[in-house]
Short mmCIF file of C-alpha atoms in Angstrom, two decimals:
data_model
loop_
_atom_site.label_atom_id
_atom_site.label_comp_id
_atom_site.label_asym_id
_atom_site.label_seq_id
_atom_site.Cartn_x
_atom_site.Cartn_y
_atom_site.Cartn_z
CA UNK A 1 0.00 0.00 0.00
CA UNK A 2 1.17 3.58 -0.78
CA UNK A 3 0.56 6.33 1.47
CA UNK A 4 0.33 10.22 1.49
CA UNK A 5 -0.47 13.37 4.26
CA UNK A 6 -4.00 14.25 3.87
CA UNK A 7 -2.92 17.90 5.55
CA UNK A 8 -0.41 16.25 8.20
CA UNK A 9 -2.15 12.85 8.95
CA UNK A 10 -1.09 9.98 6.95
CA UNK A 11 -3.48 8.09 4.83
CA UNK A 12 -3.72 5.64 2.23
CA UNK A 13 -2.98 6.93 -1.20
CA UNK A 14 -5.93 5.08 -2.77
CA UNK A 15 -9.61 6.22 -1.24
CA UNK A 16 -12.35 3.46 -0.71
CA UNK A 17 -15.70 4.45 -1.91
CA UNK A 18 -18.54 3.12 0.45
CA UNK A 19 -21.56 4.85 -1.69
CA UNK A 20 -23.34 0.99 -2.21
CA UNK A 21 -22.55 -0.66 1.24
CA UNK A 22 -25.16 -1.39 2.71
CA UNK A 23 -27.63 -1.08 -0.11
CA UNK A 24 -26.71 -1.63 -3.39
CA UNK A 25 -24.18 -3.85 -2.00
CA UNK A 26 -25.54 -6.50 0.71
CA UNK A 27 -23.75 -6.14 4.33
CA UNK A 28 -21.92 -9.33 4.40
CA UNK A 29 -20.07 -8.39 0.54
CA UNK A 30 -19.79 -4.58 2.25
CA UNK A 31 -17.96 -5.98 5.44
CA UNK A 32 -15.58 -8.09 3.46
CA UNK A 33 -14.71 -5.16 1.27
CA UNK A 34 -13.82 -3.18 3.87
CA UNK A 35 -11.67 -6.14 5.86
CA UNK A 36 -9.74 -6.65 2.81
CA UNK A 37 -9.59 -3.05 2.29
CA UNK A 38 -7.90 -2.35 5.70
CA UNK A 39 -6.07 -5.86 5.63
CA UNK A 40 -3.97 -4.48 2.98
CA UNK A 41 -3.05 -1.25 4.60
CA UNK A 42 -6.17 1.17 3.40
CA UNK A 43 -6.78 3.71 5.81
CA UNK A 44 -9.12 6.01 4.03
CA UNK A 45 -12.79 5.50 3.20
CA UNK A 46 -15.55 8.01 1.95
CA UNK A 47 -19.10 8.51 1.72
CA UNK A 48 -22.04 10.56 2.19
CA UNK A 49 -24.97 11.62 4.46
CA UNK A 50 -27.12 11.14 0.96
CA UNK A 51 -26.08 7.57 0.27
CA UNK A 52 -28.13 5.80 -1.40
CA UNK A 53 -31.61 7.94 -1.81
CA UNK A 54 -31.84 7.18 -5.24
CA UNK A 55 -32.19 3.47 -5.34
CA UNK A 56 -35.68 1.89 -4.55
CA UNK A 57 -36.28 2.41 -1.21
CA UNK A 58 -33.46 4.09 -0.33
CA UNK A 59 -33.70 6.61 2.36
CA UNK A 60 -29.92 8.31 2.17
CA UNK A 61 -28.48 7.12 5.58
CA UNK A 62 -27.93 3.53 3.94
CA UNK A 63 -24.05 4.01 3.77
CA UNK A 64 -23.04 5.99 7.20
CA UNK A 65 -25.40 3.51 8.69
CA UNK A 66 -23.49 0.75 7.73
CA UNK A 67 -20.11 2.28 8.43
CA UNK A 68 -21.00 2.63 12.08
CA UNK A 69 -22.27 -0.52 12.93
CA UNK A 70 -18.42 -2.28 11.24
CA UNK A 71 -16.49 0.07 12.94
CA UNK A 72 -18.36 -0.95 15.97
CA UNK A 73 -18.20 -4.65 14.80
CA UNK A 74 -14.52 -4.32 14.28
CA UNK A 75 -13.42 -2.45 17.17
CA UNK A 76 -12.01 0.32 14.33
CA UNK A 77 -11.45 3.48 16.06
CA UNK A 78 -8.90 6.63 14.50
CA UNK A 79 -6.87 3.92 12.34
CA UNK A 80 -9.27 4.36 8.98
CA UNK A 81 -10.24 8.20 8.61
CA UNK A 82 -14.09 7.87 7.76
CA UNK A 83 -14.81 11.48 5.29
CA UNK A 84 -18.21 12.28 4.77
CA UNK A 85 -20.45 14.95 2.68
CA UNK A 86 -23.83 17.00 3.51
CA UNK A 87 -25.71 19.44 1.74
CA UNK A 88 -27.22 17.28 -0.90
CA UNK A 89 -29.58 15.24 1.26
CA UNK A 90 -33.04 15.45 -0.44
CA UNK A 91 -35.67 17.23 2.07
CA UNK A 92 -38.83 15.28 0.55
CA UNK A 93 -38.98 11.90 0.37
CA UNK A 94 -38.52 10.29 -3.26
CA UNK A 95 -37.28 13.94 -4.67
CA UNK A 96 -34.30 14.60 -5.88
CA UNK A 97 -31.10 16.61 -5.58
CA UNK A 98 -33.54 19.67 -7.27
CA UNK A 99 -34.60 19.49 -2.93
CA UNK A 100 -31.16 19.23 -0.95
CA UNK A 101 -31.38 20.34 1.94
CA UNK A 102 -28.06 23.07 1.12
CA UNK A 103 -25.13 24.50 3.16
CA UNK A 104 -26.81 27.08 5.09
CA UNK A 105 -25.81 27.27 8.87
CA UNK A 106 -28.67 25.49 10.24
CA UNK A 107 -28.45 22.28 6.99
CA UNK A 108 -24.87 21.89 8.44
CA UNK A 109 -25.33 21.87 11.87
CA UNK A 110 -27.91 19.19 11.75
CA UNK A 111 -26.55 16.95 8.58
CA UNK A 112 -23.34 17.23 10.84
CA UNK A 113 -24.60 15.56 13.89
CA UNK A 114 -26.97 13.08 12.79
CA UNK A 115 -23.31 11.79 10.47
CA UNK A 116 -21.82 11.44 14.07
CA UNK A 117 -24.63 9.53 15.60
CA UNK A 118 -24.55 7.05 12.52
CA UNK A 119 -21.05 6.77 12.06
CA UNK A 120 -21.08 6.67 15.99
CA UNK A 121 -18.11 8.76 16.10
CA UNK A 122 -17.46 12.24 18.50
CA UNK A 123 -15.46 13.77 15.73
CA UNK A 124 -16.07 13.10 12.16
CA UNK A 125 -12.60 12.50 10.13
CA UNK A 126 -13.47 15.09 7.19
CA UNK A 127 -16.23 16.51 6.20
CA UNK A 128 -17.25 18.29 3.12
CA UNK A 129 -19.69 20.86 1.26
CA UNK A 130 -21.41 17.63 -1.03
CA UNK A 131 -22.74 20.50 -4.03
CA UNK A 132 -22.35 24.15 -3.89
CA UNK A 133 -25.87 25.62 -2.76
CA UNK A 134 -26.97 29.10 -4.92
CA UNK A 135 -29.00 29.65 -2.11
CA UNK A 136 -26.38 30.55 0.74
CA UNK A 137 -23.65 32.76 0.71
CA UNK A 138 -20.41 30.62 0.51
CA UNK A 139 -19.19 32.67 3.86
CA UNK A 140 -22.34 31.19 5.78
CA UNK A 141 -21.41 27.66 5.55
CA UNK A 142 -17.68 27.92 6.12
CA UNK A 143 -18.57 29.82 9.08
CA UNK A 144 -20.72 27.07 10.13
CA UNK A 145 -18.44 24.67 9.16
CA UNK A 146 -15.73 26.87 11.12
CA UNK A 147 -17.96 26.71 13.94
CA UNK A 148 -17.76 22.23 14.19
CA UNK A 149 -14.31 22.42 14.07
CA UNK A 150 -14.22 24.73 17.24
CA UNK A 151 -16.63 22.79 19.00
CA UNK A 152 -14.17 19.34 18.70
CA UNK A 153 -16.74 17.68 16.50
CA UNK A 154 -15.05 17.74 12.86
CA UNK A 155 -11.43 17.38 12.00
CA UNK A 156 -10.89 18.51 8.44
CA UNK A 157 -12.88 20.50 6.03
CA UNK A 158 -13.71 20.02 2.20
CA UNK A 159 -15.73 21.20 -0.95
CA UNK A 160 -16.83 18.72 -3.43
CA UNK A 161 -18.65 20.08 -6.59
CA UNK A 162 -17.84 23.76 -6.30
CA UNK A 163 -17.24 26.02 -9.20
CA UNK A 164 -13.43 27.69 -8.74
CA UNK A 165 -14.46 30.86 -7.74
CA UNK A 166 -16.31 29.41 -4.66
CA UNK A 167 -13.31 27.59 -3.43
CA UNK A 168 -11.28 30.70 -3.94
CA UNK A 169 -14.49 33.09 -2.13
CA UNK A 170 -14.42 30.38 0.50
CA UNK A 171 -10.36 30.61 1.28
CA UNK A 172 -11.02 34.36 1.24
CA UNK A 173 -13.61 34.18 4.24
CA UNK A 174 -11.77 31.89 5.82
CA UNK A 175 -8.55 34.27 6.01
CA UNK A 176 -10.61 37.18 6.75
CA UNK A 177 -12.19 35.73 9.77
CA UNK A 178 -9.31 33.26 11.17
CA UNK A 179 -11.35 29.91 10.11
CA UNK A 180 -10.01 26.62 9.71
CA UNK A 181 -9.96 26.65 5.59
CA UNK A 182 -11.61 23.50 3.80
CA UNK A 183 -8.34 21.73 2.17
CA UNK A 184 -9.67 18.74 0.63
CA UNK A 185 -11.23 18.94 -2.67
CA UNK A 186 -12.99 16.00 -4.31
CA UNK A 187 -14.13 16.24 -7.74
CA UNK A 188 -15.10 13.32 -10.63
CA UNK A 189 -11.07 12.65 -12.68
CA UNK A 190 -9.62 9.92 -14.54
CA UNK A 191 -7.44 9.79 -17.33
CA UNK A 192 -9.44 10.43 -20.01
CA UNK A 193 -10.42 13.51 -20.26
CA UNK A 194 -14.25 15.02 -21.36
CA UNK A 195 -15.05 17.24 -23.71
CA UNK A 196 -15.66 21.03 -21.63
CA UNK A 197 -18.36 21.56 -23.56
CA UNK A 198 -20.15 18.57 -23.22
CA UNK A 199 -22.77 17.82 -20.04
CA UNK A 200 -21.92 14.69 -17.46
CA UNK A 201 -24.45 12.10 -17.34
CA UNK A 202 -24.81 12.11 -13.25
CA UNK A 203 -26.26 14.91 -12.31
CA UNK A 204 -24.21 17.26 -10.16
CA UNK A 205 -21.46 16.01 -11.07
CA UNK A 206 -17.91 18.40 -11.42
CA UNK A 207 -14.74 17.09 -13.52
CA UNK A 208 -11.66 18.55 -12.47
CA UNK A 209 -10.88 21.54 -15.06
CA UNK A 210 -7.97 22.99 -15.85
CA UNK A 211 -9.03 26.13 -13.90
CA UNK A 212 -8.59 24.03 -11.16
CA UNK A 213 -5.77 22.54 -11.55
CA UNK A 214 -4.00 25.92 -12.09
CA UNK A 215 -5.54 27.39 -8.61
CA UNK A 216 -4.53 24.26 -6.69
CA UNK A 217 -1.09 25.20 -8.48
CA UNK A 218 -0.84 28.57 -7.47
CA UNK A 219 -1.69 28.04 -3.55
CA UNK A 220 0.28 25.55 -3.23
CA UNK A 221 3.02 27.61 -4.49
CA UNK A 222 1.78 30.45 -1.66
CA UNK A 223 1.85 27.61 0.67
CA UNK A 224 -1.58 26.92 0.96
CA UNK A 225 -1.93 23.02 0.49
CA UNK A 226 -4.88 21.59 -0.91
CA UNK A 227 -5.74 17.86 -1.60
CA UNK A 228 -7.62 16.39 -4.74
CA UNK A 229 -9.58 13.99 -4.15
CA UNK A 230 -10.66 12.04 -7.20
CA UNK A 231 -13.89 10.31 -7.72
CA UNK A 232 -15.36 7.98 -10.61
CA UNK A 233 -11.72 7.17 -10.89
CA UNK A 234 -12.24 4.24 -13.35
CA UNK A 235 -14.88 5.42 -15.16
CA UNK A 236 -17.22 3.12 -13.51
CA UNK A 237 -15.67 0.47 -15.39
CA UNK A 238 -15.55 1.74 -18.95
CA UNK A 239 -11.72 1.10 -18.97
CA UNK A 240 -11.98 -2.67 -19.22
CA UNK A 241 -15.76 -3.45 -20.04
CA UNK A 242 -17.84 -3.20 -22.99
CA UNK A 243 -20.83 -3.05 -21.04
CA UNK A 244 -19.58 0.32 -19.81
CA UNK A 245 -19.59 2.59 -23.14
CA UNK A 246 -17.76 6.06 -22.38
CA UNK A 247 -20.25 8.96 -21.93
CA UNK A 248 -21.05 11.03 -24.93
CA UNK A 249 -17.97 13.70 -23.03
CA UNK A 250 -15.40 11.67 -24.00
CA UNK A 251 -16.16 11.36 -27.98
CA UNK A 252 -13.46 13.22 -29.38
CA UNK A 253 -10.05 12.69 -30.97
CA UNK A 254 -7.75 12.74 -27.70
CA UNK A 255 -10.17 9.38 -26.46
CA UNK A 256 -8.56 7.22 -28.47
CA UNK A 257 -4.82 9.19 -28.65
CA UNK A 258 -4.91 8.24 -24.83
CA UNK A 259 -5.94 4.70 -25.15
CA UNK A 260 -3.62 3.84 -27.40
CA UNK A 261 -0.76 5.04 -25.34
CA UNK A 262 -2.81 3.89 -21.88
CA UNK A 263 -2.67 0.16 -23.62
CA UNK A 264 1.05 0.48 -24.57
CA UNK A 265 1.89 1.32 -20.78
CA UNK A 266 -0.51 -1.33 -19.69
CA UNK A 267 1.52 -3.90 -21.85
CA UNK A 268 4.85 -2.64 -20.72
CA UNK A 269 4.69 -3.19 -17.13
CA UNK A 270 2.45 -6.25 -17.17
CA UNK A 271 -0.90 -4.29 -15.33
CA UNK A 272 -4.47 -3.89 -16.68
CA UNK A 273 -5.82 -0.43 -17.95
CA UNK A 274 -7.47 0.30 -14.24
CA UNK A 275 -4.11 -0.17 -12.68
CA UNK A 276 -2.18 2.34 -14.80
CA UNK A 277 -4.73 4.73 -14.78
CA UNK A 278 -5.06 4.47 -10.51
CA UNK A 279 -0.68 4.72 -10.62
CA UNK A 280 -1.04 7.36 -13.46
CA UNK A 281 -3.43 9.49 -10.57
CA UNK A 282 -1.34 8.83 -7.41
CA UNK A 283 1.66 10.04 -9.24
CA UNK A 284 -0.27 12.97 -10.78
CA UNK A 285 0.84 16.49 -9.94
CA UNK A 286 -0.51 18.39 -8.23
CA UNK A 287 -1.18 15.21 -5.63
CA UNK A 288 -4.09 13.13 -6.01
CA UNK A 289 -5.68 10.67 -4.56
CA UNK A 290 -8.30 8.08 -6.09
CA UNK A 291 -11.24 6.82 -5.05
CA UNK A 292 -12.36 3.64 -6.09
CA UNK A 293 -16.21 2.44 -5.58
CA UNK A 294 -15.81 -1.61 -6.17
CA UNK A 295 -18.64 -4.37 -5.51
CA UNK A 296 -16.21 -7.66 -5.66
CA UNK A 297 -13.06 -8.85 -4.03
CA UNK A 298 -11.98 -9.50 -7.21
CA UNK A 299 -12.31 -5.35 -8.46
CA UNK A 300 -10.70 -4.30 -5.07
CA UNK A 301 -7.95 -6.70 -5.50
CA UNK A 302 -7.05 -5.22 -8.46
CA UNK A 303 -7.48 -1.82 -7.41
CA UNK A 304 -5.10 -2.38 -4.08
CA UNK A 305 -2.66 -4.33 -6.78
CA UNK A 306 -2.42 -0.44 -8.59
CA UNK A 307 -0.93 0.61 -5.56
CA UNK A 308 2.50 -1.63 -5.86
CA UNK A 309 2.54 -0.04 -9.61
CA UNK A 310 5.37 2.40 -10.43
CA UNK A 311 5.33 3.72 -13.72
CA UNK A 312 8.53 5.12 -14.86
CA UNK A 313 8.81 8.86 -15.61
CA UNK A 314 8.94 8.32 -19.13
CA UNK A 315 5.70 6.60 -18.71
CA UNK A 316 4.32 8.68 -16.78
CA UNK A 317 4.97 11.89 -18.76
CA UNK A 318 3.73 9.53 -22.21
CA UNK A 319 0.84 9.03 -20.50
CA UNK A 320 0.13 12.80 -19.65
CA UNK A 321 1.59 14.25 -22.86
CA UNK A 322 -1.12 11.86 -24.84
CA UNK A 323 -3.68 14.00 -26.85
#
């Protein structure tokens, strides 16, 4: 297993995506992901107070539910860093994310404690803004989230979803008014990149842009540290089966320009397209670190074999150049 510093603490370098457990995913195949997952040196899990409200009968708690009844199982205590979301919670049953219940002061506050009572934890790991909210000033809920960190009951702060200029209003506020500043950004990348102009098939969903990239750049280089946290890694699947067809986003010439050189790597070091693509994002610069959502032993296997993976930096920079 590799590791990184998620802003001082040390973590695995590859993220375990809980969204199914305990729904999609039946408890006993959940629990033995997670075993294996932590057998082999993970240390770094995500989900959501919103997991899974969009399946048939799903009620959003599904997930955190389930993660607090195994750590309880399991005895797990601050060894795996649990990170969850709030904000996009739907307040009617059976509606959708058109009815989240938002960031404002009082959505936080409340999405934030009933994630501790589920996840049956005093302080939650890290906790992030799930979609930006229109509705509330971006100073409002890092204030509010400003205001869990003082009180002992969250660690770390994110933003998931956020246009640019949020994340850079929300650093401003933060300065301004000597609040913790979210530092963990999670946002859908992979290797193959979508067209800009082009919508995502899941709603709500934000690719990592180049605008980004360049403003995680430039703090960094002020010595504000940020972490990228990379979701639908893998494409959910679309690397390695034909049942997955790439989304309409990534029909365009530099698709198959990065294949072709993803498939030469792939052959050169002996590892399947998901592997290179995993060591091809915890190599990436500025950091990053995947998240993987898997539903077999057999897809996590291959995902924790990624992390053993060095590509060389010839590779590497093949692999980026590609377009």
């Amino acid at each position: 297993m590799r590791y990184t510093t998620l802003n001082g603490r040390t973590v695995s370098a590859l993220c375990l995506g809980a969204m199914q457990f305990g729904s999609t995913t039946d408890a006993d195949t959940s629990a033995a992901l997670l075993d294996r997952f932590v057998e082999a040196g993970g240390t770094f899990v995500d989900t959501a107070d919103c997991y899974q409200f969009w399946v048939e009968g799903g009620q959003g708690h599904e997930s955190e539910t389930f993660l607090g009844r195994w750590r309880r199982e399991r005895g797990v205590t601050d060894e795996v860093v649990i990170a969850t979301k709030l904000g996009a919670q739907p307040t009617v049953p059976g509606a959708g994310l058109e009815a989240q219940e938002g960031l404002s002061a009082k959505a936080v506050a409340t999405a934030a404690e009933r994630s501790r009572e589920r996840l049956g934890v005093d302080t939650l790991d890290l906790l992030y803004a799930h979609r930006q909210d229109p509705r509330t000033p971006i100073e409002e809920t890092v204030g509010a989230f400003a205001e869990l960190v003082a009180r002992g009951e969250v660690r770390e702060l994110g933003m998931s979803n956020h246009r640019t200029w949020r994340l850079e209003r929300a650093r401003a506020a933060a300065e301004a008014n000597g609040w913790p500043r979210p530092r963990v950004l999670q946002y859908r990348y992979s290797y193959l990149q979508p067209r800009h102009d082009a919508a995502l098939e899941s709603p709500g969903h934000m690719h990592v842009s180049p605008e980004l990239l360049d403003f995680v750049r430039t703090e960094e280089a002020a010595g504000r540290e940020y972490t990228l946290v990379a979701y639908t890694s893998l494409l959910t699947g679309a690397y390695t089966r034909p049942d997955r067809p790439l989304e309409y986003a990534y029909d365009h010439p530099g698709t198959a320009a990065r294949l072709a050189v993803l498939d030469e790597v792939a052959a050169e070091s002996g590892a399947t397209r998901n592997q290179v693509v995993l060591a091809w994002l915890m190599d990436h610069e500025p950091r990053v670190v995947p998240l993987v959502g898997v539903s077999s032993l057999a897809q996590l296997d291959e995902a924790l074999e990624a992390t053993d993976l060095t590509l060389t930096t010839e590779q590497h920079s093949r692999l980026t150049s590609a377009h």
